Amino acid sequence: MPTIPSSQLYAASILVVVSTLLIALPSAHALELQVPNPSLKPAGKGKPGLSAVPAKWKVMEGKKESCARWTCKSSQGNELTHTAIAKGVTLSCSVPVPVLTDKEKSVNGDWGGVLSVDTLGAIGSGAGSWRLAVLLPGEKSPVVTMTAQDSRKANPDAPLVKREWHELSPEVMKKLEGKTVELRLTSLGEAPVVISHVSFSRLHSNPHRK
């Protein structure tokens, strides 16, 4: 996996906590929601730079030709493929948010959430920026929106992850519970931005072992 620079370690720490909880704690404390194809790997095979839409995502706005295959090497030497998204393109996918189980309900405290997006930089000149929105079924206005910019130039030989995250309040998570929500990822910047991971987690407000 590409390296996270030290300047982003603090921003990434909440996701490290979530990942640790998912491994070390019972399901009553944390749940990674099922974002389809979270690494935005394009469908099929092809050369870097060719038009390609990430599998299990669909183009809501813009032209599908404005999505391109982008390839890099991991620190272990493995080939990783993601999608570079040009300005004006909106990709969409559906994510089910399960109702709380009896075990989860038995834990004292509230349930919030964490959204995160990893980028590897922009293609060409200019900065890449993006917006991630969460919408309830049939709604036009998002319940949650997060935006960020990545002015670095994407480097396929030495990819560095920039992670942005956004906390969802327990009140917001209650609105989403039991529904299949829509994630909309939009590229806003002058340069195409490379997205390497999208994550959505439900997390207890005060996780602990019993």
mmCIF file with all atom_site columns, C-alpha atoms in Angstrom, residues 24-130:
data_model
loop_
_atom_site.group_PDB
_atom_site.id
_atom_site.type_symbol
_atom_site.label_atom_id
_atom_site.label_alt_id
_atom_site.label_comp_id
_atom_site.label_asym_id
_atom_site.label_entity_id
_atom_site.label_seq_id
_atom_site.pdbx_PDB_ins_code
_atom_site.Cartn_x
_atom_site.Cartn_y
_atom_site.Cartn_z
_atom_site.occupancy
_atom_site.B_iso_or_equiv
_atom_site.pdbx_formal_charge
_atom_site.auth_seq_id
_atom_site.auth_comp_id
_atom_site.auth_asym_id
_atom_site.auth_atom_id
_atom_site.pdbx_PDB_model_num
ATOM 1   C CA . ALA A 1 24  ? -9.519  -6.359 18.108  1.00 0.00 ? 24  ALA A CA 1
ATOM 2   C CA . LEU A 1 25  ? -13.032 -5.631 19.332  1.00 0.00 ? 25  LEU A CA 1
ATOM 3   C CA . PRO A 1 26  ? -16.356 -7.423 18.951  1.00 0.00 ? 26  PRO A CA 1
ATOM 4   C CA . SER A 1 27  ? -18.879 -6.152 16.411  1.00 0.00 ? 27  SER A CA 1
ATOM 5   C CA . ALA A 1 28  ? -20.687 -4.285 19.179  1.00 0.00 ? 28  ALA A CA 1
ATOM 6   C CA . HIS A 1 29  ? -18.045 -1.538 18.970  1.00 0.00 ? 29  HIS A CA 1
ATOM 7   C CA . ALA A 1 30  ? -17.263 -0.900 15.297  1.00 0.00 ? 30  ALA A CA 1
ATOM 8   C CA . LEU A 1 31  ? -18.484 -1.795 11.828  1.00 0.00 ? 31  LEU A CA 1
ATOM 9   C CA . GLU A 1 32  ? -16.879 -1.130 8.455   1.00 0.00 ? 32  GLU A CA 1
ATOM 10  C CA . LEU A 1 33  ? -19.724 -0.466 6.023   1.00 0.00 ? 33  LEU A CA 1
ATOM 11  C CA . GLN A 1 34  ? -19.593 -2.173 2.656   1.00 0.00 ? 34  GLN A CA 1
ATOM 12  C CA . VAL A 1 35  ? -18.476 0.454  0.144   1.00 0.00 ? 35  VAL A CA 1
ATOM 13  C CA . PRO A 1 36  ? -18.331 -1.369 -3.212  1.00 0.00 ? 36  PRO A CA 1
ATOM 14  C CA . ASN A 1 37  ? -14.871 -1.364 -4.801  1.00 0.00 ? 37  ASN A CA 1
ATOM 15  C CA . PRO A 1 38  ? -13.491 1.095  -2.216  1.00 0.00 ? 38  PRO A CA 1
ATOM 16  C CA . SER A 1 39  ? -10.148 1.435  -4.057  1.00 0.00 ? 39  SER A CA 1
ATOM 17  C CA . LEU A 1 40  ? -11.972 2.614  -7.211  1.00 0.00 ? 40  LEU A CA 1
ATOM 18  C CA . LYS A 1 41  ? -10.202 0.031  -9.353  1.00 0.00 ? 41  LYS A CA 1
ATOM 19  C CA . PRO A 1 42  ? -11.400 0.318  -12.957 1.00 0.00 ? 42  PRO A CA 1
ATOM 20  C CA . ALA A 1 43  ? -13.293 -2.542 -14.525 1.00 0.00 ? 43  ALA A CA 1
ATOM 21  C CA . GLY A 1 44  ? -11.413 -4.800 -16.929 1.00 0.00 ? 44  GLY A CA 1
ATOM 22  C CA . LYS A 1 45  ? -7.825  -4.388 -18.077 1.00 0.00 ? 45  LYS A CA 1
ATOM 23  C CA . GLY A 1 46  ? -6.036  -1.678 -20.011 1.00 0.00 ? 46  GLY A CA 1
ATOM 24  C CA . LYS A 1 47  ? -3.058  0.637  -20.178 1.00 0.00 ? 47  LYS A CA 1
ATOM 25  C CA . PRO A 1 48  ? -2.626  3.567  -17.765 1.00 0.00 ? 48  PRO A CA 1
ATOM 26  C CA . GLY A 1 49  ? -4.289  6.729  -19.058 1.00 0.00 ? 49  GLY A CA 1
ATOM 27  C CA . LEU A 1 50  ? -7.033  4.955  -20.964 1.00 0.00 ? 50  LEU A CA 1
ATOM 28  C CA . SER A 1 51  ? -10.649 5.842  -20.190 1.00 0.00 ? 51  SER A CA 1
ATOM 29  C CA . ALA A 1 52  ? -12.094 3.590  -17.502 1.00 0.00 ? 52  ALA A CA 1
ATOM 30  C CA . VAL A 1 53  ? -14.871 3.818  -14.912 1.00 0.00 ? 53  VAL A CA 1
ATOM 31  C CA . PRO A 1 54  ? -14.324 2.116  -11.529 1.00 0.00 ? 54  PRO A CA 1
ATOM 32  C CA . ALA A 1 55  ? -16.201 -1.148 -11.201 1.00 0.00 ? 55  ALA A CA 1
ATOM 33  C CA . LYS A 1 56  ? -19.463 -1.021 -9.193  1.00 0.00 ? 56  LYS A CA 1
ATOM 34  C CA . TRP A 1 57  ? -19.606 2.788  -9.480  1.00 0.00 ? 57  TRP A CA 1
ATOM 35  C CA . LYS A 1 58  ? -21.620 4.658  -12.080 1.00 0.00 ? 58  LYS A CA 1
ATOM 36  C CA . VAL A 1 59  ? -21.181 8.051  -13.726 1.00 0.00 ? 59  VAL A CA 1
ATOM 37  C CA . MET A 1 60  ? -23.935 10.402 -12.514 1.00 0.00 ? 60  MET A CA 1
ATOM 38  C CA . GLU A 1 61  ? -22.608 13.579 -14.154 1.00 0.00 ? 61  GLU A CA 1
ATOM 39  C CA . GLY A 1 62  ? -19.947 14.302 -16.751 1.00 0.00 ? 62  GLY A CA 1
ATOM 40  C CA . LYS A 1 63  ? -18.513 11.981 -19.367 1.00 0.00 ? 63  LYS A CA 1
ATOM 41  C CA . LYS A 1 64  ? -17.243 8.505  -18.600 1.00 0.00 ? 64  LYS A CA 1
ATOM 42  C CA . GLU A 1 65  ? -14.297 9.277  -20.890 1.00 0.00 ? 65  GLU A CA 1
ATOM 43  C CA . SER A 1 66  ? -13.178 11.774 -18.223 1.00 0.00 ? 66  SER A CA 1
ATOM 44  C CA . CYS A 1 67  ? -12.313 8.892  -15.902 1.00 0.00 ? 67  CYS A CA 1
ATOM 45  C CA . ALA A 1 68  ? -8.899  7.332  -16.566 1.00 0.00 ? 68  ALA A CA 1
ATOM 46  C CA . ARG A 1 69  ? -6.971  4.303  -15.374 1.00 0.00 ? 69  ARG A CA 1
ATOM 47  C CA . TRP A 1 70  ? -3.988  5.217  -13.144 1.00 0.00 ? 70  TRP A CA 1
ATOM 48  C CA . THR A 1 71  ? -1.377  2.668  -12.089 1.00 0.00 ? 71  THR A CA 1
ATOM 49  C CA . CYS A 1 72  ? 1.373   2.786  -9.468  1.00 0.00 ? 72  CYS A CA 1
ATOM 50  C CA . LYS A 1 73  ? 3.625   0.452  -7.506  1.00 0.00 ? 73  LYS A CA 1
ATOM 51  C CA . SER A 1 74  ? 3.143   -0.326 -3.838  1.00 0.00 ? 74  SER A CA 1
ATOM 52  C CA . SER A 1 75  ? 6.068   -0.325 -1.398  1.00 0.00 ? 75  SER A CA 1
ATOM 53  C CA . GLN A 1 76  ? 6.131   -4.119 -1.852  1.00 0.00 ? 76  GLN A CA 1
ATOM 54  C CA . GLY A 1 77  ? 6.392   -3.743 -5.630  1.00 0.00 ? 77  GLY A CA 1
ATOM 55  C CA . ASN A 1 78  ? 2.823   -4.811 -6.383  1.00 0.00 ? 78  ASN A CA 1
ATOM 56  C CA . GLU A 1 79  ? 0.910   -3.029 -9.122  1.00 0.00 ? 79  GLU A CA 1
ATOM 57  C CA . LEU A 1 80  ? -2.077  -1.003 -7.883  1.00 0.00 ? 80  LEU A CA 1
ATOM 58  C CA . THR A 1 81  ? -4.733  0.459  -10.165 1.00 0.00 ? 81  THR A CA 1
ATOM 59  C CA . HIS A 1 82  ? -7.045  3.323  -9.275  1.00 0.00 ? 82  HIS A CA 1
ATOM 60  C CA . THR A 1 83  ? -9.078  5.970  -11.114 1.00 0.00 ? 83  THR A CA 1
ATOM 61  C CA . ALA A 1 84  ? -8.177  9.540  -11.998 1.00 0.00 ? 84  ALA A CA 1
ATOM 62  C CA . ILE A 1 85  ? -11.326 11.671 -12.132 1.00 0.00 ? 85  ILE A CA 1
ATOM 63  C CA . ALA A 1 86  ? -11.494 14.876 -14.169 1.00 0.00 ? 86  ALA A CA 1
ATOM 64  C CA . LYS A 1 87  ? -13.344 18.058 -13.230 1.00 0.00 ? 87  LYS A CA 1
ATOM 65  C CA . GLY A 1 88  ? -17.127 17.878 -13.479 1.00 0.00 ? 88  GLY A CA 1
ATOM 66  C CA . VAL A 1 89  ? -17.423 14.101 -13.119 1.00 0.00 ? 89  VAL A CA 1
ATOM 67  C CA . THR A 1 90  ? -19.614 12.652 -10.374 1.00 0.00 ? 90  THR A CA 1
ATOM 68  C CA . LEU A 1 91  ? -19.398 8.964  -9.520  1.00 0.00 ? 91  LEU A CA 1
ATOM 69  C CA . SER A 1 92  ? -22.063 7.218  -7.462  1.00 0.00 ? 92  SER A CA 1
ATOM 70  C CA . CYS A 1 93  ? -22.462 3.979  -5.513  1.00 0.00 ? 93  CYS A CA 1
ATOM 71  C CA . SER A 1 94  ? -24.902 2.539  -2.967  1.00 0.00 ? 94  SER A CA 1
ATOM 72  C CA . VAL A 1 95  ? -23.971 1.587  0.593   1.00 0.00 ? 95  VAL A CA 1
ATOM 73  C CA . PRO A 1 96  ? -26.326 -0.204 3.013   1.00 0.00 ? 96  PRO A CA 1
ATOM 74  C CA . VAL A 1 97  ? -26.285 1.033  6.592   1.00 0.00 ? 97  VAL A CA 1
ATOM 75  C CA . PRO A 1 98  ? -27.510 -1.877 8.761   1.00 0.00 ? 98  PRO A CA 1
ATOM 76  C CA . VAL A 1 99  ? -29.787 -1.348 11.720  1.00 0.00 ? 99  VAL A CA 1
ATOM 77  C CA . LEU A 1 100 ? -28.150 -1.733 15.103  1.00 0.00 ? 100 LEU A CA 1
ATOM 78  C CA . THR A 1 101 ? -28.071 -5.322 16.303  1.00 0.00 ? 101 THR A CA 1
ATOM 79  C CA . ASP A 1 102 ? -29.269 -6.293 19.790  1.00 0.00 ? 102 ASP A CA 1
ATOM 80  C CA . LYS A 1 103 ? -25.629 -6.619 20.800  1.00 0.00 ? 103 LYS A CA 1
ATOM 81  C CA . GLU A 1 104 ? -24.848 -3.113 19.564  1.00 0.00 ? 104 GLU A CA 1
ATOM 82  C CA . LYS A 1 105 ? -27.925 -1.695 21.282  1.00 0.00 ? 105 LYS A CA 1
ATOM 83  C CA . SER A 1 106 ? -26.817 -3.243 24.557  1.00 0.00 ? 106 SER A CA 1
ATOM 84  C CA . VAL A 1 107 ? -23.642 -1.127 24.615  1.00 0.00 ? 107 VAL A CA 1
ATOM 85  C CA . ASN A 1 108 ? -24.066 2.105  26.552  1.00 0.00 ? 108 ASN A CA 1
ATOM 86  C CA . GLY A 1 109 ? -23.362 5.257  24.579  1.00 0.00 ? 109 GLY A CA 1
ATOM 87  C CA . ASP A 1 110 ? -23.980 6.585  21.086  1.00 0.00 ? 110 ASP A CA 1
ATOM 88  C CA . TRP A 1 111 ? -23.006 5.476  17.601  1.00 0.00 ? 111 TRP A CA 1
ATOM 89  C CA . GLY A 1 112 ? -21.299 7.915  15.259  1.00 0.00 ? 112 GLY A CA 1
ATOM 90  C CA . GLY A 1 113 ? -19.574 7.432  11.937  1.00 0.00 ? 113 GLY A CA 1
ATOM 91  C CA . VAL A 1 114 ? -16.406 8.224  10.000  1.00 0.00 ? 114 VAL A CA 1
ATOM 92  C CA . LEU A 1 115 ? -16.049 8.941  6.288   1.00 0.00 ? 115 LEU A CA 1
ATOM 93  C CA . SER A 1 116 ? -12.596 8.992  4.737   1.00 0.00 ? 116 SER A CA 1
ATOM 94  C CA . VAL A 1 117 ? -11.103 9.532  1.295   1.00 0.00 ? 117 VAL A CA 1
ATOM 95  C CA . ASP A 1 118 ? -7.520  8.756  0.246   1.00 0.00 ? 118 ASP A CA 1
ATOM 96  C CA . THR A 1 119 ? -5.974  10.588 -2.704  1.00 0.00 ? 119 THR A CA 1
ATOM 97  C CA . LEU A 1 120 ? -2.616  10.161 -4.449  1.00 0.00 ? 120 LEU A CA 1
ATOM 98  C CA . GLY A 1 121 ? -2.401  13.619 -6.007  1.00 0.00 ? 121 GLY A CA 1
ATOM 99  C CA . ALA A 1 122 ? -3.394  15.393 -9.210  1.00 0.00 ? 122 ALA A CA 1
ATOM 100 C CA . ILE A 1 123 ? -2.568  14.655 -12.847 1.00 0.00 ? 123 ILE A CA 1
ATOM 101 C CA . GLY A 1 124 ? -0.882  17.417 -14.838 1.00 0.00 ? 124 GLY A CA 1
ATOM 102 C CA . SER A 1 125 ? -0.785  21.050 -13.752 1.00 0.00 ? 125 SER A CA 1
ATOM 103 C CA . GLY A 1 126 ? -3.039  22.577 -11.126 1.00 0.00 ? 126 GLY A CA 1
ATOM 104 C CA . ALA A 1 127 ? -4.639  21.167 -8.011  1.00 0.00 ? 127 ALA A CA 1
ATOM 105 C CA . GLY A 1 128 ? -7.163  18.392 -7.735  1.00 0.00 ? 128 GLY A CA 1
ATOM 106 C CA . SER A 1 129 ? -10.129 18.761 -5.412  1.00 0.00 ? 129 SER A CA 1
ATOM 107 C CA . TRP A 1 130 ? -13.179 16.672 -4.658  1.00 0.00 ? 130 TRP A CA 1
#
